[in-house]
Amino acid sequence: MKPSLINILSFLFPIILFLSTLLPSPTDAAGGRWQLLQPSIGISAMHMQLLNNDRVVVFDRTDFGLSNLSLAVGKCPKNSKDCTAHSAEYNVATNTFRPLTVQTNVWCSSGSVMADGTLVQTGGSFEGERRVRLFKPCSDNTCDWQEVDLGLANRRWYATNHILPDGREIIIGGRRQFNYEFYPKTIDNKVYDLPFLAQTNDKGIENNLYPFVFLNVDGNLFVFANNRAILLDYVKSQVVKTYPQIPGGDPRSYPSSGSAVLLPLKNIQAKNLEAEVLICGGAPKGSFTQAMKGKFIPALNTCARIKITDPTPNWVVETMPSARVMGDMILLPNGNVLLINGAGAGTASWELGRDPVLTPAIYRPGNIIGSRFELQNPTTIPRMYHSTAVLLRDGRILVGGSNPHSGYEFTGVLFPTELSLEAFSPSYLDNPNLRPRIVLPASQTKLKYSQRFSVRFRLTGKLDPNSLSTTMVSPSFTTHAFSMNQRLLVLPTIGKVKNLGKSTYQVDVATPSSGILAPSGYYLLFVVHREIPSQGIWVHIN
């Protein structure tokens, strides 16, 4: 007698059910965890910068209305009836914050950290468009913003900054500014035309603001705006290479607001060093116009990657796990990239984003296409327009902001103004016992270019020398889905790893050869074993 189909299925079903429990579901496979650090710091973290004393400077804008963080007596801005703070300093070690005073509007501004650790923030809106603001870190809570009136030659609103090998910073673009200039002005106080920015300006929409700018390994600047890029010799004010348009032609710059990173620089002693740029997400053509009419088009679900050092470079396109606009891309200490924050539809600008993307994703540049993305556990807090994220020294990601309104709005809106700070711990922190721990050098060690030095660390468990690396990461200025000055270098290992006993090891490494590879300043140094990073230490290279 032949068994019936029902009998066969009845026999197979429990086996299939059991086998299915062995297969990881997306939730089971996800790693990482979230921690609410502060339910409110009183302001919305529209801009963030980690400084070399493990404090994060945060600010939004001065014309949002009264914030929820009061200034002390005598600290109120001059000629203003608003005595609430629109900037704050967050202390990572103590999980506390204090108000800071900005005198003029810092809305949609830009910044870089100079070689001595001073944050130089440039531009903003209205009376703040030509201001330069300086914040020098201190340990006694007495430091505050110092403002330089007319520190810029032109108005800078939605511009991008990058630190240069000679210690200056370049400020590129901004609304109706198709040019660039430098700060400080001691060497060069001129403004240089950059027609590329006019050519990439979509009339009435722009899509070329906050251009993605990276210092290439040849000393020139890779500048991406809208849907294409150039290599700029900023000294001679010449375009030395024009890159092909990104496939599909969709814009990726603000307000279409994709994000971008310069992928980790490896083999930095090689004669022909390669550099790659990765751009992910954004909003398709027409998204801004349609969103203004109440129609929210799904965001782009693609990343495009290009070797900017190739003689004949081409973009390679791959698909993300989900569409994302207004997301942040953060270089992790192990060389992977974290995609976090953002929306699944709409575009940047007031009230124009929909479908929060709550789930971060890790991108592994060294894997083959199709196996590069790994989902992480989701947050519960939407981080939409005006949200930010920065890497901390302990390997966590500080996440804040989200205010898609022209003021502070907490009720009766789709996405309320968010004043909270969270920490996201990527999956490499799931087992802290496996983390290496740096013993030497001490934090704040000073290094020179082309210097050989020893890194001593402790490690629980068996060491795999082939899975060991030392990385150096520059802290970024993050706003509007782009982390300016973000850079990671893998330091070359010299000789073999030494076993010093008692789970202690020593590896000799070499610093980069010049400021073209790593501009002078403070960096976070990590030891990475099997993709698990140590806590970082601060080093200063000059």
Coordinates of C-alpha atoms in Angstrom, one line a residue:
M1 CA 0.0 0.0 0.0
K2 CA 1.5 3.3 -1.1
P3 CA 1.6 6.0 1.6
S4 CA -0.7 8.9 1.0
L5 CA 0.7 12.4 0.4
I6 CA -1.0 13.5 3.7
N7 CA 0.9 10.7 5.6
I8 CA 4.2 11.8 3.9
L9 CA 3.7 15.4 4.8
S10 CA 2.7 14.4 8.4
F11 CA 5.9 12.5 8.7
L12 CA 8.1 15.2 7.2
F13 CA 6.6 18.3 8.9
P14 CA 8.1 17.8 12.4
I15 CA 11.5 17.1 10.8
I16 CA 11.3 20.3 8.7
L17 CA 10.1 22.3 11.7
F18 CA 13.1 21.0 13.7
L19 CA 15.6 21.8 10.9
S20 CA 14.1 25.3 10.6
T21 CA 15.0 26.1 14.2
L22 CA 18.6 25.5 13.3
L23 CA 18.6 28.1 10.6
P24 CA 19.2 31.7 11.8
S25 CA 16.4 34.1 11.2
P26 CA 17.3 37.7 10.6
T27 CA 16.4 38.5 14.3
D28 CA 18.5 35.6 15.6
A29 CA 21.4 36.5 13.4
A30 CA 21.3 40.1 14.4
G31 CA 23.8 41.4 17.0
G32 CA 24.6 44.6 18.7
R33 CA 22.7 46.3 21.5
W34 CA 21.2 49.7 22.3
Q35 CA 21.5 51.8 25.5
L36 CA 19.6 55.0 26.3
L37 CA 22.2 57.3 27.8
Q38 CA 20.2 60.4 28.3
P39 CA 16.5 60.8 27.8
S40 CA 17.2 64.5 27.1
I41 CA 20.2 66.7 26.8
G42 CA 18.0 69.7 26.3
I43 CA 18.9 70.2 22.6
S44 CA 18.8 68.1 19.5
A45 CA 22.1 66.7 18.2
M46 CA 22.1 68.1 14.7
H47 CA 25.9 68.4 14.7
M48 CA 28.4 66.3 16.7
Q49 CA 32.2 66.1 17.1
L50 CA 34.3 63.8 19.4
L51 CA 37.3 65.6 20.9
N52 CA 40.5 64.1 22.3
N53 CA 39.4 64.5 25.9
D54 CA 36.5 62.0 25.2
R55 CA 33.9 64.7 25.2
V56 CA 31.5 65.3 22.4
V57 CA 30.5 68.8 21.3
V58 CA 26.8 68.9 20.2
F59 CA 24.8 71.8 18.7
D60 CA 21.6 72.5 16.8
R61 CA 20.5 76.0 15.8
T62 CA 19.8 79.3 17.6
D63 CA 16.5 80.0 16.0
F64 CA 14.6 76.8 17.0
G65 CA 13.1 78.7 19.9
L66 CA 13.8 78.1 23.6
S67 CA 15.6 74.9 24.2
N68 CA 15.3 72.6 27.3
L69 CA 18.8 73.5 28.5
S70 CA 19.3 76.7 30.4
L71 CA 22.4 78.8 30.3
A72 CA 24.0 80.0 33.6
V73 CA 23.7 83.7 34.6
G74 CA 26.2 85.7 32.6
K75 CA 26.4 83.2 29.8
C76 CA 23.5 84.4 27.7
P77 CA 24.2 85.4 24.1
K78 CA 24.7 89.1 23.5
N79 CA 21.7 91.0 22.1
S80 CA 19.4 88.0 22.5
K81 CA 16.3 87.3 24.6
D82 CA 17.0 83.6 24.4
C83 CA 19.0 82.5 27.5
T84 CA 18.8 78.8 26.7
A85 CA 21.6 76.7 25.2
H86 CA 21.8 75.5 21.6
S87 CA 25.1 73.8 22.2
A88 CA 26.3 71.3 24.8
E89 CA 29.3 69.3 25.8
Y90 CA 28.7 65.6 26.5
N91 CA 31.1 63.8 28.8
V92 CA 31.3 60.2 27.7
A93 CA 33.1 58.9 30.8
T94 CA 30.6 60.4 33.3
N95 CA 27.5 60.3 31.1
T96 CA 26.9 64.0 31.9
F97 CA 26.5 67.2 29.9
R98 CA 26.8 70.9 30.3
P99 CA 25.5 73.9 28.3
L100 CA 27.7 75.9 25.9
T101 CA 27.0 79.3 24.5
V102 CA 27.0 80.1 20.8
Q103 CA 26.5 83.8 19.9
T104 CA 25.3 83.3 16.3
N105 CA 23.3 80.8 14.2
V106 CA 25.1 77.5 13.6
W107 CA 22.3 75.9 11.6
C108 CA 23.5 73.6 8.9
S109 CA 27.2 74.4 9.4
S110 CA 30.4 72.4 9.0
G111 CA 33.7 71.9 10.8
S112 CA 37.1 70.2 11.3
V113 CA 39.4 69.5 14.2
M114 CA 42.8 71.2 13.8
A115 CA 46.1 69.6 14.6
D116 CA 46.2 71.0 18.1
G117 CA 42.7 69.5 18.9
T118 CA 40.7 72.7 18.5
L119 CA 37.4 72.3 16.8
V120 CA 37.0 74.9 14.1
Q121 CA 33.3 75.3 13.1
T122 CA 32.4 77.4 10.1
G123 CA 29.4 79.2 8.8
G124 CA 25.7 78.6 9.5
S125 CA 22.7 80.7 8.6
F126 CA 21.6 84.3 8.8
E127 CA 24.0 86.3 11.0
G128 CA 26.2 83.2 11.4
E129 CA 27.0 82.6 7.7
R130 CA 30.5 84.1 7.8
R131 CA 31.4 83.3 11.4
V132 CA 34.2 81.0 12.5
R133 CA 33.8 79.4 16.0
L134 CA 36.6 77.9 17.9
F135 CA 36.3 75.3 20.7
K136 CA 39.5 74.2 22.4
P137 CA 39.0 71.2 24.7
C138 CA 39.6 71.5 28.4
S139 CA 39.3 69.3 31.5
D140 CA 37.8 71.8 34.0
N141 CA 34.5 72.7 32.3
T142 CA 35.6 76.3 31.7
C143 CA 36.0 76.2 27.9
D144 CA 33.4 77.5 25.6
W145 CA 32.9 78.7 22.1
Q146 CA 35.0 81.7 20.9
E147 CA 33.6 83.4 17.8
V148 CA 35.5 85.2 14.9
D149 CA 33.3 87.7 13.1
L150 CA 33.8 87.7 9.3
G151 CA 36.2 84.8 9.7
L152 CA 35.1 83.6 6.3
A153 CA 35.3 85.4 3.0
N154 CA 31.9 84.1 1.7
R155 CA 28.7 82.9 3.2
R156 CA 28.8 79.2 4.1
W157 CA 25.6 77.3 4.7
Y158 CA 25.5 73.5 3.9
A159 CA 29.2 73.5 3.1
T160 CA 31.8 70.8 3.6
N161 CA 35.1 71.1 5.4
H162 CA 38.2 68.9 5.2
I163 CA 41.5 69.1 7.1
L164 CA 44.5 69.4 4.7
P165 CA 48.1 68.0 4.9
D166 CA 49.5 71.5 5.7
G167 CA 47.2 71.9 8.7
R168 CA 44.7 74.3 7.2
E169 CA 41.1 73.3 6.5
I170 CA 39.3 73.8 3.2
I171 CA 35.6 74.9 3.1
I172 CA 33.9 73.9 -0.1
G173 CA 30.5 75.0 -1.4
G174 CA 27.4 75.9 0.5
R175 CA 24.1 77.3 -0.7
R176 CA 24.7 79.5 -3.8
Q177 CA 28.4 79.2 -3.3
F178 CA 30.2 77.5 -6.2
N179 CA 33.6 78.0 -4.8
Y180 CA 36.0 77.2 -1.9
E181 CA 38.3 79.0 0.6
F182 CA 40.7 78.1 3.4
Y183 CA 41.0 78.7 7.1
P184 CA 43.0 80.1 8.8
K185 CA 43.6 83.0 6.4
T186 CA 47.3 83.6 7.3
I187 CA 48.5 81.9 4.1
D188 CA 45.7 82.4 1.6
N189 CA 42.6 84.6 2.0
K190 CA 41.3 84.2 -1.6
V191 CA 38.1 82.5 -2.8
Y192 CA 38.5 80.1 -5.7
D193 CA 35.8 79.3 -8.2
L194 CA 34.6 75.7 -8.6
P195 CA 32.4 75.5 -11.6
F196 CA 31.7 71.8 -10.9
L197 CA 29.4 72.9 -8.1
A198 CA 27.3 75.1 -10.4
Q199 CA 27.2 72.3 -13.0
T200 CA 25.8 69.9 -10.3
N201 CA 23.1 72.3 -9.1
D202 CA 19.6 71.1 -9.8
K203 CA 17.6 74.3 -10.2
G204 CA 15.2 74.9 -7.3
I205 CA 16.3 71.7 -5.5
E206 CA 20.1 71.9 -5.5
N207 CA 21.2 68.3 -4.6
N208 CA 24.8 69.4 -4.5
L209 CA 25.0 70.7 -0.9
Y210 CA 27.2 69.1 1.7
P211 CA 29.4 67.6 -1.0
F212 CA 31.2 64.4 -0.1
V213 CA 34.9 65.4 0.1
F214 CA 37.9 63.1 0.8
L215 CA 41.6 63.6 0.7
N216 CA 43.0 61.2 -1.9
V217 CA 46.4 59.4 -1.4
D218 CA 47.9 61.7 -4.1
G219 CA 47.1 64.8 -2.1
N220 CA 44.2 65.9 -4.3
L221 CA 40.6 66.1 -3.2
F222 CA 37.8 63.7 -4.3
V223 CA 34.7 65.9 -4.5
F224 CA 31.3 64.3 -5.1
A225 CA 28.2 66.4 -5.6
N226 CA 24.7 65.3 -6.9
N227 CA 25.5 62.2 -9.0
R228 CA 29.2 62.7 -10.1
A229 CA 32.6 63.5 -8.9
I230 CA 35.9 65.1 -9.7
L231 CA 39.5 65.0 -8.4
L232 CA 40.5 68.5 -7.5
D233 CA 44.0 70.0 -7.2
Y234 CA 42.9 72.6 -4.7
V235 CA 46.4 74.3 -4.8
K236 CA 46.3 75.0 -8.6
S237 CA 42.5 75.2 -8.6
Q238 CA 42.3 72.6 -11.4
V239 CA 40.2 69.5 -12.0
V240 CA 42.7 66.7 -12.7
K241 CA 40.2 64.0 -13.2
T242 CA 36.5 63.6 -14.0
Y243 CA 34.8 60.5 -12.8
P244 CA 31.9 58.8 -14.5
Q245 CA 28.4 59.5 -13.4
I246 CA 27.1 57.2 -10.7
P247 CA 25.0 54.4 -12.4
G248 CA 21.3 55.3 -12.6
G249 CA 22.1 59.0 -12.3
D250 CA 20.1 59.6 -9.1
P251 CA 21.4 62.3 -6.8
R252 CA 23.1 61.4 -3.5
S253 CA 23.9 64.8 -2.0
Y254 CA 21.7 67.0 0.2
P255 CA 18.7 67.1 0.1
S256 CA 18.7 63.7 -1.5
S257 CA 21.1 62.9 1.3
G258 CA 22.8 59.6 0.8
S259 CA 26.0 59.1 2.8
A260 CA 29.6 58.3 1.9
V261 CA 32.9 57.0 3.3
L262 CA 36.5 56.7 2.2
L263 CA 37.1 53.0 2.8
P264 CA 40.0 52.0 5.0
L265 CA 43.5 52.7 3.6
K266 CA 45.5 49.5 3.6
N267 CA 49.1 48.7 2.5
I268 CA 50.0 52.3 3.1
Q269 CA 53.6 51.7 2.4
A270 CA 52.8 50.5 -1.1
K271 CA 54.1 52.5 -4.1
N272 CA 50.7 52.4 -5.8
L273 CA 48.3 52.8 -2.9
E274 CA 44.6 52.2 -3.7
A275 CA 41.8 54.3 -2.3
E276 CA 38.1 53.5 -2.6
V277 CA 34.9 55.5 -1.9
L278 CA 31.6 54.0 -1.0
I279 CA 28.3 55.9 -1.4
C280 CA 25.1 54.5 -0.1
G281 CA 21.4 55.4 -0.2
G282 CA 19.8 58.7 -1.0
A283 CA 16.6 59.8 -2.7
P284 CA 15.7 59.2 -6.4
K285 CA 15.3 62.0 -8.9
G286 CA 12.2 64.0 -8.2
S287 CA 11.8 62.9 -4.6
F288 CA 12.0 66.4 -3.2
T289 CA 9.4 67.8 -5.7
Q290 CA 7.1 64.9 -5.0
A291 CA 7.5 65.1 -1.2
M292 CA 6.5 68.7 -1.3
K293 CA 3.3 67.5 -2.9
G294 CA 2.8 64.9 -0.2
K295 CA 4.0 61.9 -2.2
F296 CA 6.9 60.1 -0.5
I297 CA 9.0 58.1 -3.0
P298 CA 10.9 55.1 -1.6
A299 CA 14.6 55.9 -1.0
L300 CA 17.4 54.3 -2.9
N301 CA 18.5 50.8 -1.8
T302 CA 21.8 50.8 -3.6
C303 CA 25.5 51.5 -2.8
A304 CA 28.0 52.5 -5.4
R305 CA 31.8 51.9 -4.9
I306 CA 34.7 53.2 -6.9
K307 CA 38.5 53.0 -6.8
I308 CA 39.3 56.6 -7.1
T309 CA 43.0 55.9 -7.8
D310 CA 42.4 53.7 -10.8
P311 CA 43.4 55.2 -14.2
T312 CA 40.0 54.2 -15.6
P313 CA 37.7 54.0 -12.6
N314 CA 34.2 52.6 -12.7
W315 CA 31.4 52.4 -10.2
V316 CA 30.3 49.0 -8.9
V317 CA 26.7 48.9 -7.6
E318 CA 25.3 46.6 -5.0
T319 CA 22.0 46.3 -3.1
M320 CA 21.5 47.2 0.6
P321 CA 19.2 45.2 2.8
S322 CA 16.8 48.1 2.9
A323 CA 16.4 51.5 1.3
R324 CA 17.8 54.4 3.3
V325 CA 17.9 58.2 3.0
M326 CA 19.4 60.6 5.6
G327 CA 21.4 57.7 7.1
D328 CA 24.9 58.0 8.6
M329 CA 27.9 55.9 7.6
I330 CA 30.5 55.3 10.3
L331 CA 33.9 53.7 9.9
L332 CA 34.3 51.1 12.6
P333 CA 37.7 50.3 14.2
N334 CA 37.9 46.9 12.5
G335 CA 37.5 48.5 9.0
N336 CA 33.8 47.7 8.5
V337 CA 31.2 50.4 7.9
L338 CA 28.1 50.9 10.0
L339 CA 25.0 52.2 8.3
I340 CA 22.6 53.7 10.9
N341 CA 19.7 56.2 11.2
G342 CA 17.6 57.5 8.4
A343 CA 14.3 57.0 6.6
G344 CA 13.0 54.5 4.0
A345 CA 11.1 57.1 1.9
G346 CA 11.0 60.8 1.2
T347 CA 13.9 63.2 1.4
A348 CA 15.7 65.6 3.7
S349 CA 14.1 68.9 4.6
W350 CA 11.3 69.8 6.9
E351 CA 8.6 67.1 7.4
L352 CA 9.6 65.3 4.2
G353 CA 10.9 61.9 5.5
R354 CA 8.8 58.8 6.1
D355 CA 9.2 55.2 7.2
P356 CA 12.1 55.3 9.8
V357 CA 14.8 52.8 9.3
L358 CA 15.4 51.5 12.8
T359 CA 17.8 48.6 12.0
P360 CA 21.5 49.4 11.5
A361 CA 23.5 47.3 9.0
I362 CA 27.2 46.5 8.9
Y363 CA 29.0 46.5 5.6
R364 CA 32.1 44.4 5.2
P365 CA 34.3 45.8 2.4
G366 CA 36.5 42.7 2.2
N367 CA 33.7 40.3 1.5
I368 CA 32.4 39.4 -2.0
I369 CA 29.4 41.2 -3.3
G370 CA 26.2 39.6 -2.0
S371 CA 27.8 38.8 1.4
R372 CA 28.8 42.2 2.6
F373 CA 25.8 43.3 4.7
E374 CA 24.9 42.1 8.2
L375 CA 21.8 43.4 10.0
Q376 CA 22.1 44.5 13.6
N377 CA 19.4 44.8 16.3
P378 CA 17.0 47.7 15.9
T379 CA 16.5 50.8 18.0
T380 CA 13.0 52.0 19.1
I381 CA 13.7 55.7 18.4
P382 CA 13.3 57.1 14.9
R383 CA 16.3 59.1 13.8
M384 CA 15.2 61.1 10.8
Y385 CA 16.2 64.5 9.5
H386 CA 18.9 66.2 11.6
S387 CA 20.1 63.0 13.3
T388 CA 23.8 62.2 13.9
A389 CA 26.2 59.4 14.9
V390 CA 29.9 59.4 15.9
L391 CA 32.4 56.7 16.9
L392 CA 33.5 56.8 20.5
R393 CA 36.9 55.6 21.9
D394 CA 35.3 52.6 23.5
G395 CA 34.0 51.3 20.2
R396 CA 30.4 52.3 20.7
I397 CA 28.5 54.6 18.5
L398 CA 26.9 57.7 20.0
V399 CA 23.6 58.4 18.3
G400 CA 21.5 61.5 18.7
G401 CA 19.3 64.1 17.1
S402 CA 16.3 64.0 14.8
N403 CA 14.3 67.1 14.3
P404 CA 12.3 67.4 11.1
H405 CA 10.7 70.6 12.2
S406 CA 11.6 74.3 12.1
G407 CA 11.3 74.5 15.9
Y408 CA 11.1 72.2 18.9
E409 CA 8.0 70.1 18.4
F410 CA 7.2 67.3 20.9
T411 CA 3.5 66.6 20.5
G412 CA 1.0 66.4 17.6
V413 CA 3.6 65.6 15.0
L414 CA 4.5 62.4 13.2
F415 CA 8.2 62.5 14.4
P416 CA 8.7 64.6 17.5
T417 CA 11.9 66.5 18.1
E418 CA 14.3 64.1 19.7
L419 CA 16.6 65.3 22.5
S420 CA 17.9 61.9 23.7
L421 CA 21.3 60.3 23.3
E422 CA 21.7 56.6 22.7
A423 CA 24.8 54.4 22.5
F424 CA 24.8 51.5 19.9
S425 CA 27.3 48.7 20.6
P426 CA 28.0 46.8 17.4
S427 CA 28.1 43.0 17.4
Y428 CA 31.9 43.1 18.0
L429 CA 31.1 44.1 21.6
D430 CA 28.7 41.2 22.2
N431 CA 31.5 39.4 24.1
P432 CA 33.7 41.9 25.9
N433 CA 36.0 39.2 27.3
L434 CA 37.4 38.6 23.8
R435 CA 38.5 42.2 23.4
P436 CA 42.2 43.0 23.2
R437 CA 43.4 45.5 25.8
I438 CA 46.2 48.0 25.0
V439 CA 48.8 48.2 27.7
L440 CA 51.4 50.4 25.9
P441 CA 51.7 53.1 24.6
A442 CA 49.8 55.4 27.0
S443 CA 46.9 57.5 25.7
Q444 CA 47.9 60.9 24.3
T445 CA 51.2 59.5 23.0
K446 CA 52.9 61.8 20.4
L447 CA 54.1 60.2 17.2
K448 CA 55.9 61.4 14.1
Y449 CA 55.5 60.4 10.5
S450 CA 57.3 57.2 9.3
Q451 CA 57.9 56.2 13.0
R452 CA 58.2 52.7 14.1
F453 CA 56.7 52.0 17.6
S454 CA 55.6 49.1 19.7
V455 CA 52.0 48.3 20.8
R456 CA 51.7 46.0 23.7
F457 CA 48.3 44.4 24.5
R458 CA 46.7 41.7 26.5
L459 CA 44.4 39.1 25.0
T460 CA 42.3 36.3 26.6
G461 CA 42.3 33.1 24.5
K462 CA 44.5 32.0 21.6
L463 CA 46.1 34.7 19.4
D464 CA 45.7 34.3 15.6
P465 CA 48.5 36.5 14.2
N466 CA 46.8 36.5 10.8
S467 CA 43.7 38.1 12.2
L468 CA 45.5 40.9 14.0
S469 CA 45.7 44.5 12.9
T470 CA 46.4 47.9 14.3
T471 CA 44.2 50.7 13.0
M472 CA 44.2 54.5 13.3
V473 CA 40.9 56.4 13.0
S474 CA 40.3 60.2 12.8
P475 CA 37.2 61.4 14.7
S476 CA 34.6 63.0 12.4
F477 CA 32.4 66.1 12.3
T478 CA 29.0 64.6 11.6
T479 CA 25.9 66.4 10.3
H480 CA 23.3 65.9 7.6
A481 CA 24.2 62.3 6.9
F482 CA 27.9 62.9 6.3
S483 CA 30.9 62.5 8.5
M484 CA 33.5 65.0 7.5
N485 CA 37.3 64.2 7.8
Q486 CA 36.5 60.5 8.6
R487 CA 39.5 58.4 7.8
L488 CA 40.9 54.9 8.8
L489 CA 44.4 53.6 8.2
V490 CA 45.6 50.1 8.8
L491 CA 49.2 50.5 10.1
P492 CA 51.8 48.1 8.6
T493 CA 53.1 45.4 10.9
I494 CA 56.9 45.1 11.1
G495 CA 58.1 41.6 11.9
K496 CA 56.2 39.0 13.9
V497 CA 54.0 39.4 16.9
K498 CA 56.0 38.7 20.1
N499 CA 54.5 36.6 23.0
L500 CA 55.6 38.2 26.2
G501 CA 53.9 35.7 28.5
K502 CA 50.9 36.0 30.8
S503 CA 48.5 36.6 27.8
T504 CA 50.5 39.7 26.8
Y505 CA 51.8 40.4 23.3
Q506 CA 53.7 43.0 21.4
V507 CA 53.4 44.1 17.8
D508 CA 55.7 46.6 16.0
V509 CA 53.9 49.0 13.6
A510 CA 54.8 52.0 11.5
T511 CA 53.0 55.3 11.2
P512 CA 52.0 56.8 7.8
S513 CA 54.7 58.5 5.9
S514 CA 53.1 62.0 5.5
G515 CA 50.2 64.3 6.1
I516 CA 48.8 63.3 2.7
L517 CA 47.9 59.9 4.2
A518 CA 47.1 61.2 7.7
P519 CA 46.9 65.0 8.3
S520 CA 48.4 66.1 11.6
G521 CA 46.2 65.8 14.6
Y522 CA 44.6 63.4 17.1
Y523 CA 43.6 59.9 16.1
L524 CA 42.2 56.9 17.9
L525 CA 44.5 53.8 17.8
F526 CA 43.0 50.3 18.1
V527 CA 44.2 46.8 18.2
V528 CA 41.8 44.5 16.3
H529 CA 41.8 40.7 16.7
R530 CA 39.4 38.6 14.7
E531 CA 37.4 41.8 13.9
I532 CA 37.0 42.6 17.7
P533 CA 38.7 46.0 18.5
S534 CA 40.2 47.0 21.8
Q535 CA 39.2 50.2 23.4
G536 CA 41.1 53.0 21.6
I537 CA 43.8 55.2 22.9
W538 CA 44.5 58.7 21.7
V539 CA 47.6 59.4 19.7
H540 CA 48.8 62.6 18.1
I541 CA 50.7 62.5 14.9
N542 CA 52.7 65.5 13.7

